Coordinates of C-alpha atoms in Angstrom, one line a residue:
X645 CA -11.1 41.7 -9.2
X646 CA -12.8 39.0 -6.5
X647 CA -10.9 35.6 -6.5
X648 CA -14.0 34.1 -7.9
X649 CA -13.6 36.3 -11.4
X650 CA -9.8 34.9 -11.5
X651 CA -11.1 31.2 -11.0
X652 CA -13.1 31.6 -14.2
X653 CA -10.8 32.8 -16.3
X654 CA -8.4 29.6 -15.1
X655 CA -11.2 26.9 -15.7
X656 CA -12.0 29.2 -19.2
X657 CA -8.5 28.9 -20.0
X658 CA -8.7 24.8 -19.1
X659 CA -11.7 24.4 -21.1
X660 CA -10.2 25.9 -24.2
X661 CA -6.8 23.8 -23.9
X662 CA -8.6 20.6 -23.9
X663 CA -11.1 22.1 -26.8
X664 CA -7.8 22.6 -28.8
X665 CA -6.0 19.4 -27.6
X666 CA -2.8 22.0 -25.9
X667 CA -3.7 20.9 -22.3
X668 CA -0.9 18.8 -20.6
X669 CA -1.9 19.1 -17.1
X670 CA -3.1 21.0 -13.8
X671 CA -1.5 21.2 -10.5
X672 CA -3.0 22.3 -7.4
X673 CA -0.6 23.0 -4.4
X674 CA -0.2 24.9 -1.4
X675 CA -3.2 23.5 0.5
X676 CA -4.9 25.4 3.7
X677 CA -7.7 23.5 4.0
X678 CA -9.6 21.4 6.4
X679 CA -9.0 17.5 4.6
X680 CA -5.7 16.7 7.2
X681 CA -2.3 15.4 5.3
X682 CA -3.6 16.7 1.9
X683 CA -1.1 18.3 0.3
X684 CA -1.5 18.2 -4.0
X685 CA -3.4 17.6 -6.5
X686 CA -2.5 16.4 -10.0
X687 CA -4.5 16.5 -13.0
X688 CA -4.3 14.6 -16.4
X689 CA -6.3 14.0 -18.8
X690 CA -7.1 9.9 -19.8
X691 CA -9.4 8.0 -21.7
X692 CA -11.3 5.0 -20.2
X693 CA -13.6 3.1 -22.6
X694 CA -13.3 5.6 -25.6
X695 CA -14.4 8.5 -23.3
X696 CA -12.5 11.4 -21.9
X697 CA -11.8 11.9 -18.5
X698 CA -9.7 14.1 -16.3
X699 CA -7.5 12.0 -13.7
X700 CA -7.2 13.2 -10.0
X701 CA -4.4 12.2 -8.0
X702 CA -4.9 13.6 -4.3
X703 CA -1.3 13.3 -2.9
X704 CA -1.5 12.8 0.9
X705 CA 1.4 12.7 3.1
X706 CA 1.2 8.9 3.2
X707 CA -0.3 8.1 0.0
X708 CA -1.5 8.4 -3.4
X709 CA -5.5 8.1 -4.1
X710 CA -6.8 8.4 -8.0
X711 CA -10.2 9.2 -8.7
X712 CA -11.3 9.6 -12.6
X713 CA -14.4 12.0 -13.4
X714 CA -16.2 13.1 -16.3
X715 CA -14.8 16.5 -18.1
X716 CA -17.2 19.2 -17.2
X717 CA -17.7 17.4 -13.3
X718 CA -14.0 17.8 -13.5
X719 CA -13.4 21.3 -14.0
X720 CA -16.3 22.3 -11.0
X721 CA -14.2 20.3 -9.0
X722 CA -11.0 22.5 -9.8
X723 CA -12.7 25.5 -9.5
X724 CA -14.5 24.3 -6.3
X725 CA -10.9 23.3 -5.0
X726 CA -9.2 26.7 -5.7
X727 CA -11.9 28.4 -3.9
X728 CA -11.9 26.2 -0.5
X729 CA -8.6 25.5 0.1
X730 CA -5.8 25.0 -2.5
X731 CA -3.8 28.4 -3.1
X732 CA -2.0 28.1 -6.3
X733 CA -3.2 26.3 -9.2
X734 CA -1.6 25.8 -12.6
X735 CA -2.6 24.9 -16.0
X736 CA 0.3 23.2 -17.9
X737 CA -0.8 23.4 -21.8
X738 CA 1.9 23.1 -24.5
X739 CA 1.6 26.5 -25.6
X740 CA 1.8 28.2 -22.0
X741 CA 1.2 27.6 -18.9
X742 CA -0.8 29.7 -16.4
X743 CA -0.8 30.5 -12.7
X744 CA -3.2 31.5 -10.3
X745 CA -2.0 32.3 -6.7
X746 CA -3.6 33.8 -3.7
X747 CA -1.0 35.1 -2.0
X748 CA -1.0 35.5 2.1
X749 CA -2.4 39.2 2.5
X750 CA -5.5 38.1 0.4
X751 CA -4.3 39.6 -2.9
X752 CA -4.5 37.0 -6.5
X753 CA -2.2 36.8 -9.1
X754 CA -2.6 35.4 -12.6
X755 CA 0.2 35.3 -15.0
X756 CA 1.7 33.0 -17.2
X757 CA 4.7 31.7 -18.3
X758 CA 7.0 29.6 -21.1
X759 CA 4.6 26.4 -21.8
X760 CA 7.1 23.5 -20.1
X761 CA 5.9 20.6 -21.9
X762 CA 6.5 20.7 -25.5
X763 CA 4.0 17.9 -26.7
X764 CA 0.5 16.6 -24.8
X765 CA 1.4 13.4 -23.1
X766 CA -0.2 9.9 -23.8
X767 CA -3.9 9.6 -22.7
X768 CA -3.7 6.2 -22.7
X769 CA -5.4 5.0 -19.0
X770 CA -4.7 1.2 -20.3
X771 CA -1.0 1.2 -21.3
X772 CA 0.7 -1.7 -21.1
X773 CA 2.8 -1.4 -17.4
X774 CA 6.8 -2.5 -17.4
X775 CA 6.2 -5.0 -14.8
X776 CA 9.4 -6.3 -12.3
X777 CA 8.6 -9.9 -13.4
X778 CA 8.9 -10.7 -17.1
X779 CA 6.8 -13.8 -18.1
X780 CA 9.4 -15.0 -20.9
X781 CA 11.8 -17.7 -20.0
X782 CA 10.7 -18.1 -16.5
X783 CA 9.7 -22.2 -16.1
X784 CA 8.3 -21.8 -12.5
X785 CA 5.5 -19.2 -13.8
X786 CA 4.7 -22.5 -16.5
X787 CA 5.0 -25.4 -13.8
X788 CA 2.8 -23.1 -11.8
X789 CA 0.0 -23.1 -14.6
X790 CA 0.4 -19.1 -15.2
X791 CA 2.1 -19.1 -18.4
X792 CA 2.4 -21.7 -21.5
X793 CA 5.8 -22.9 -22.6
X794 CA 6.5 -20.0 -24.7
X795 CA 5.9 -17.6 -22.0
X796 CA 2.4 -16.4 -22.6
X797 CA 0.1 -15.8 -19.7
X798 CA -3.1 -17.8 -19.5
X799 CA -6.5 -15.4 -19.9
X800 CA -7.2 -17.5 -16.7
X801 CA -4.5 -16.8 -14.6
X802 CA -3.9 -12.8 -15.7
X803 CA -5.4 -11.6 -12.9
X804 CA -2.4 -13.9 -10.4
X805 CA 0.3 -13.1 -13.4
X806 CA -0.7 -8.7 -12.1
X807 CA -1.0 -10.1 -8.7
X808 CA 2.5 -11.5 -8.0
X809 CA 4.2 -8.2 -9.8
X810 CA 1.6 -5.9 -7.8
X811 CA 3.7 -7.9 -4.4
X812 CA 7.1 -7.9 -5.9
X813 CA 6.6 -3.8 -6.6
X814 CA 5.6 -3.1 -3.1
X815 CA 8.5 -5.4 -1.8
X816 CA 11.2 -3.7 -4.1
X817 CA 10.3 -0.1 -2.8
X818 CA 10.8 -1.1 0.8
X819 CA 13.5 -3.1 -0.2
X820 CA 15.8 0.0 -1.4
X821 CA 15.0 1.5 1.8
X822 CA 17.4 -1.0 3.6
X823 CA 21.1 -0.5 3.3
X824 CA 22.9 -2.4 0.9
X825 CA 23.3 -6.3 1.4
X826 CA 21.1 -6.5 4.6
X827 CA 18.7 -9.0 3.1
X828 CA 20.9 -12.2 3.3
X829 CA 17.6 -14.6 4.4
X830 CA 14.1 -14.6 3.9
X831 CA 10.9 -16.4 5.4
X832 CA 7.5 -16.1 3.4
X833 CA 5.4 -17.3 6.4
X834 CA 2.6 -19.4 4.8
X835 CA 3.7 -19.6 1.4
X836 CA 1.0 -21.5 -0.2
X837 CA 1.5 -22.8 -3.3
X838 CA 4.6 -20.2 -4.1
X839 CA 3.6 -17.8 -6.5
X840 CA 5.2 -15.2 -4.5
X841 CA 8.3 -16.8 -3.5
X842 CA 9.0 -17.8 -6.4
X843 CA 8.6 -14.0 -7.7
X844 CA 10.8 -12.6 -5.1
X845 CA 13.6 -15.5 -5.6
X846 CA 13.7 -14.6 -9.1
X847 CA 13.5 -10.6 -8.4
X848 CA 15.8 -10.7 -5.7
X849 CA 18.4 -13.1 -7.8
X850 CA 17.9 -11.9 -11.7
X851 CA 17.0 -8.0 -11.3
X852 CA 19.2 -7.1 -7.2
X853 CA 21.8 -9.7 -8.2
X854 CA 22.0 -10.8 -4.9
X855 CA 22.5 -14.6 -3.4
X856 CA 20.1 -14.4 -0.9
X857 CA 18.9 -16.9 0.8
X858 CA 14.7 -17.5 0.6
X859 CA 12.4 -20.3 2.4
X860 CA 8.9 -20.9 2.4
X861 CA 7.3 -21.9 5.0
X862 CA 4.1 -23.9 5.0
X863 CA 1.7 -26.7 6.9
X864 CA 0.5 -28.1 3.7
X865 CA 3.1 -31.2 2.9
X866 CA 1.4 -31.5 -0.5
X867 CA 2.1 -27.8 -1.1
X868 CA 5.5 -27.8 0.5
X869 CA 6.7 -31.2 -2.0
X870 CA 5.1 -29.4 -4.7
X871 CA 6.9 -26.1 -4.8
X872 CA 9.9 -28.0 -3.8
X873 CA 10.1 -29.7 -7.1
X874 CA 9.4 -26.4 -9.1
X875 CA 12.5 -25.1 -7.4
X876 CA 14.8 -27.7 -8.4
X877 CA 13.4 -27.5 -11.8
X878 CA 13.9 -23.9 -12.2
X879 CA 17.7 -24.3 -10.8
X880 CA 17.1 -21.9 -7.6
X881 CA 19.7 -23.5 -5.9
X882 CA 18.7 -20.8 -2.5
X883 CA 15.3 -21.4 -2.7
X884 CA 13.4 -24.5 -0.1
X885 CA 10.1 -24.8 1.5
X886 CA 9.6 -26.2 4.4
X887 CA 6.6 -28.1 6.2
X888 CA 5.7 -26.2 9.5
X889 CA 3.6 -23.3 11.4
X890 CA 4.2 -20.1 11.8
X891 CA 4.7 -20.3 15.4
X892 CA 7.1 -23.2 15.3
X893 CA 9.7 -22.1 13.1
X894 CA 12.9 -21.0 13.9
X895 CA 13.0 -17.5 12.4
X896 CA 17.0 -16.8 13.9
X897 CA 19.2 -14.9 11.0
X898 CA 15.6 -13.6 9.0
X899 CA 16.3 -10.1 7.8
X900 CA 13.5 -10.1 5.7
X901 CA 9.9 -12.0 7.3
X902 CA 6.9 -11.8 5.1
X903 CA 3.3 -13.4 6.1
X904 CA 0.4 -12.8 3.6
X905 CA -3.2 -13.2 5.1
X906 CA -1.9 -15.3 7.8
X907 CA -5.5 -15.4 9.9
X908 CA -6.0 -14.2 13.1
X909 CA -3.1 -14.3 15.7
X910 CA -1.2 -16.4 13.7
X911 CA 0.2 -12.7 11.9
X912 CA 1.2 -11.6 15.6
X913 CA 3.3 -15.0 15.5
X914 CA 5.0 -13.5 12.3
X915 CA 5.5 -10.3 13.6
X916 CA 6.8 -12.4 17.0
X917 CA 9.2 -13.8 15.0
X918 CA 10.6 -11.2 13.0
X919 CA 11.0 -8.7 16.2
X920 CA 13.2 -11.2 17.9
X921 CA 15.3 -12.5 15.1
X922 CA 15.7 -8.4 14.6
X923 CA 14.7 -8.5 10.8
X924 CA 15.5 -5.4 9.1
X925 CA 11.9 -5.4 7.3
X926 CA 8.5 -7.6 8.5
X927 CA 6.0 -7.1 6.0
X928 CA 2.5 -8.5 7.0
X929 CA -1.2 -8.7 5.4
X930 CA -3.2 -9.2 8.2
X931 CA -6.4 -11.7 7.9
X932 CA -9.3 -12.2 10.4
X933 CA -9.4 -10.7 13.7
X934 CA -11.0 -12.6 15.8
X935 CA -9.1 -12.6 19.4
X936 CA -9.5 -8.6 19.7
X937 CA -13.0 -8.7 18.4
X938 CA -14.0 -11.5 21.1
X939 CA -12.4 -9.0 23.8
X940 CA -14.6 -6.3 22.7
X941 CA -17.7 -8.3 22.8
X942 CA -16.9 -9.9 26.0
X943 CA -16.2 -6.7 27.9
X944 CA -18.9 -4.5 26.2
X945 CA -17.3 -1.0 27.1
X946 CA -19.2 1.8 26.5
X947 CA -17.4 4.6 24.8
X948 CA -18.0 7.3 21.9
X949 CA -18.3 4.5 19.4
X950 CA -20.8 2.3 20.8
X951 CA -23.4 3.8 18.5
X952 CA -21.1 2.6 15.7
X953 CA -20.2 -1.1 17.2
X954 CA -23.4 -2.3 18.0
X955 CA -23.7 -3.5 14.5
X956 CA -21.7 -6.5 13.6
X957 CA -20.0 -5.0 10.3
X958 CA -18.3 -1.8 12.5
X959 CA -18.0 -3.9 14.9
X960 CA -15.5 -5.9 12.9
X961 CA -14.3 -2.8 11.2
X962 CA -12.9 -1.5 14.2
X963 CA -11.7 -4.5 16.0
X964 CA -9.4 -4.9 12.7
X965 CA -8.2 -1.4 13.1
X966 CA -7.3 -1.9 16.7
X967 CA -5.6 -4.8 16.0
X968 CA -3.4 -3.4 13.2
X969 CA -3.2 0.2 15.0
X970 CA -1.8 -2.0 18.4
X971 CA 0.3 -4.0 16.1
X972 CA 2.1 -0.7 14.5
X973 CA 2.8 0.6 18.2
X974 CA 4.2 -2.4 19.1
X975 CA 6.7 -2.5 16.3
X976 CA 7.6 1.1 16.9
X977 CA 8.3 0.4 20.7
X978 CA 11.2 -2.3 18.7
X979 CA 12.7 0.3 17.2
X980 CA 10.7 0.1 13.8
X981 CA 9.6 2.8 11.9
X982 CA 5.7 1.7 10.9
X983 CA 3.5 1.8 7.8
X984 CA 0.1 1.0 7.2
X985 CA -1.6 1.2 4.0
X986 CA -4.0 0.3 2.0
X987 CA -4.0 -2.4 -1.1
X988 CA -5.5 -4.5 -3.6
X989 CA -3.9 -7.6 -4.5
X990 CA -5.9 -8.4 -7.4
X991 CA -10.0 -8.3 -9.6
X992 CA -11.2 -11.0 -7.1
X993 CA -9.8 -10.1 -3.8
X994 CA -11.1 -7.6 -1.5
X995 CA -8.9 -4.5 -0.2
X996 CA -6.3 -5.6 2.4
X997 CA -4.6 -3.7 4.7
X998 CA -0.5 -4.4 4.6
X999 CA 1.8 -3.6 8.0
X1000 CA 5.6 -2.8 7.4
X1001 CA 8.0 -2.3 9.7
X1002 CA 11.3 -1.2 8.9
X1003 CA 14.3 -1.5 11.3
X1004 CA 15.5 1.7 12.8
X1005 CA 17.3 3.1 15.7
X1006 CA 16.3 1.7 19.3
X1007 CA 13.9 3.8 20.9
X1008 CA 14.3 6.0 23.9
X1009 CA 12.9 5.1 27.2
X1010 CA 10.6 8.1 27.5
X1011 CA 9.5 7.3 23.7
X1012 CA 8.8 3.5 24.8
X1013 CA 6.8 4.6 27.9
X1014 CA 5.0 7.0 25.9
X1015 CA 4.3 4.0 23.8
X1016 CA 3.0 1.5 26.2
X1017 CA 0.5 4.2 27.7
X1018 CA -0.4 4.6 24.4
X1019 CA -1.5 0.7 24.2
X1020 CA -2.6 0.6 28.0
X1021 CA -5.3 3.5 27.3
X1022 CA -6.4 1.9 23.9
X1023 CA -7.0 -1.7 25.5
X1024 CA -8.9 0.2 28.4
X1025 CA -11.1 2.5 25.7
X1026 CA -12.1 -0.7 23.7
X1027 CA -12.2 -3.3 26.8
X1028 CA -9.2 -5.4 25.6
X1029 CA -7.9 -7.4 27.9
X1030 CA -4.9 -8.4 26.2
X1031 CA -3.4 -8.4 22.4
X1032 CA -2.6 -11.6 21.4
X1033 CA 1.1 -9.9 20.5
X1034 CA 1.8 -8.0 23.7
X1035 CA 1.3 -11.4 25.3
X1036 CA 3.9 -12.9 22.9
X1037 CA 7.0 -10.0 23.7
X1038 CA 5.7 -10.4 27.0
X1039 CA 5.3 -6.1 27.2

């Protein structure tokens, strides 16, 4: 029977599972396609403003991206998958579940097997998430105008209150990367008026149980006396801000150096700082970048994406992934082992790019050569005189 004939009977069987409310799920593995560090997809079904909808999660090597579409688009999509590219796909329902491989010499197999899943999980897309950062009994979230006195979160500030846990779950992950008890001190570089520092004191101190020590750093005295006060009236005995720039503070003894949307080469200061006082995790959100853009557009080189930068929006596109991609090299030539990915911090912000770097073992020299003519040839492609950070390290 052609492969096309077993495809419909899998998105036959799908159709009637949801019809009859037994459908629990579809996985589709063993990719051979052309879309590079694809690997899965996952399939549930939700329901988004009363209507129902079938959940993709495309699993890539890196990360995670959802997309929800409408039922019937839904199951084209699956059958389109398993006939350019995925090689096994199965239908999770709770009264079976069903399996449809192409194996290696060409031939398909469909069988099925003992359902897994007992009951249909919950379709509910809005469910409530268990968030890191309780708003109950926590006075700084009150002084700081996101909750009232008995710990309910303004419709106002909702949208900060998702924010701040949205940070503190990002942080926690990379957090239980590093061994146990290496963050003793931490710097939030530009600190603002807190919210996050605050989160991470209280994170750090009432969920880790730890007695870390954290400082915010920020030029704004106003902002600096301000969040000083909410301190001492929340008892954080380790927690101080600090009146300063980025580039004049002493970062020595940081294991932990964080800098959200610190603009232009003021987040190559961060980073600056965090290499040399060795910090076992910089995490930076990088905002405006202007000093590789003004290379590019001073030098004009013309390469394969001229076509594409002689408009101003690509332009700026791709001087902020140069300046991020340089940045990552750099920290790997350290010793630190790089990720870049992709966020959104909350309704009203736009999507941000965020740059880890995780202290690891010293690099080789042939790796750290390999790195450097990795940065020579990219400065050379794009006519980039210098990076604002490989003048800091002095590379």
């Amino acid at each position: 029977m052609p492969v096309l004939d077993y495809i419909e009977q899998f998105t036959a069987a799908l159709k009637e599972s949801l019809n009859a409310a037994t459908f629990v799920k579809v996985s589709l593995g063993n990719y051979k396609g052309e879309e590079e560090a694809l690997k899965q997809i996952l399939i549930r079904k939700v329901v988004i403003k009363r209507e129902d909808k079938l959940a993709f999660t495309y699993r890539y090597k890196t990360r995670d991206v959802v997309k929800n579409y409408a039922v019937d688009e839904a199951i084209d999509l699956i059958a389109d998958y398993l006939n350019k590219g995925f090689k096994i796909g199965t239908l999770f329902t709770t009264e079976k579940d069903l399996i449809l491989e192409e194996l290696n010499n060409g031939k398909v197999v469909f069988r099925e097997s003992k359902a897994l899943s007992a009951a249909a999980p919950s379709v509910n897309h809005d469910k409530e998430k268990a968030r890191l950062i309780k708003p109950e009994a926590k006075s700084y979230l009150t002084e700081l105008k996101i909750t009232d006195a008995e710990g309910r979160v303004f419709k106002n500030a909702q949208d900060k209150f998702r924010q701040i846990n949205h940070y503190i779950e990002i942080l926690s992950s990379l957090i239980k990367e590093l061994p146990e008890g290496a963050i003793k001190k931490v710097a939030d570089m530009g600190s603002g008026k807190g919210y996050l520092t605050f989160a991470l004191y209280d994170y750090l101190h009432s969920v880790l149980k730890l007695e870390t020590e954290v400082i915010g750093v920020e030029y704004r005295q106003d902002m600096v006396d301000l969040c000083n006060q909410v301190a001492v009236k929340s008892a954080f005995d380790k927690l101080n801000f600090v009146q300063g720039t980025i580039e004049d503070y002493k970062a020595d003894e940081v294991n932990l150096l964080i800098a959200l949307h610190a603009c232009d080469t003021a987040t190559d200061d961060a980073i600056f700082k965090g290499i040399k006082a060795n910090a076992e995790l910089i995490v930076v959100a990088p905002c405006c970048h202007k000093q590789i853009r003004r290379e590019i557009e001073q030098n004009k080189v013309k390469n394969d994406v001229s076509f594409l930068t002689k408009y101003g929006i690509f332009l700026e596109r791709q001087a902020e992934m140069v300046t991020d991609g340089i940045r990552a090299l750099i920290l790997e030539y350290f010793g630190y082992k790089t990720k870049v990915f992709e966020f959104i911090s909350d309704a009203h912000t736009p999507k941000n790019v965020l740059v880890v770097g995780v202290k690891g073992k010293a690099q080789g020299a042939e790796r750290r050569e390999e790195i450097l003519q990795k940065i020579k040839a990219s400065k050379k492609y794009f006519g980039i005189g210098y990076h604002h950070l490989e003048k800091l390290l002095e590379l």
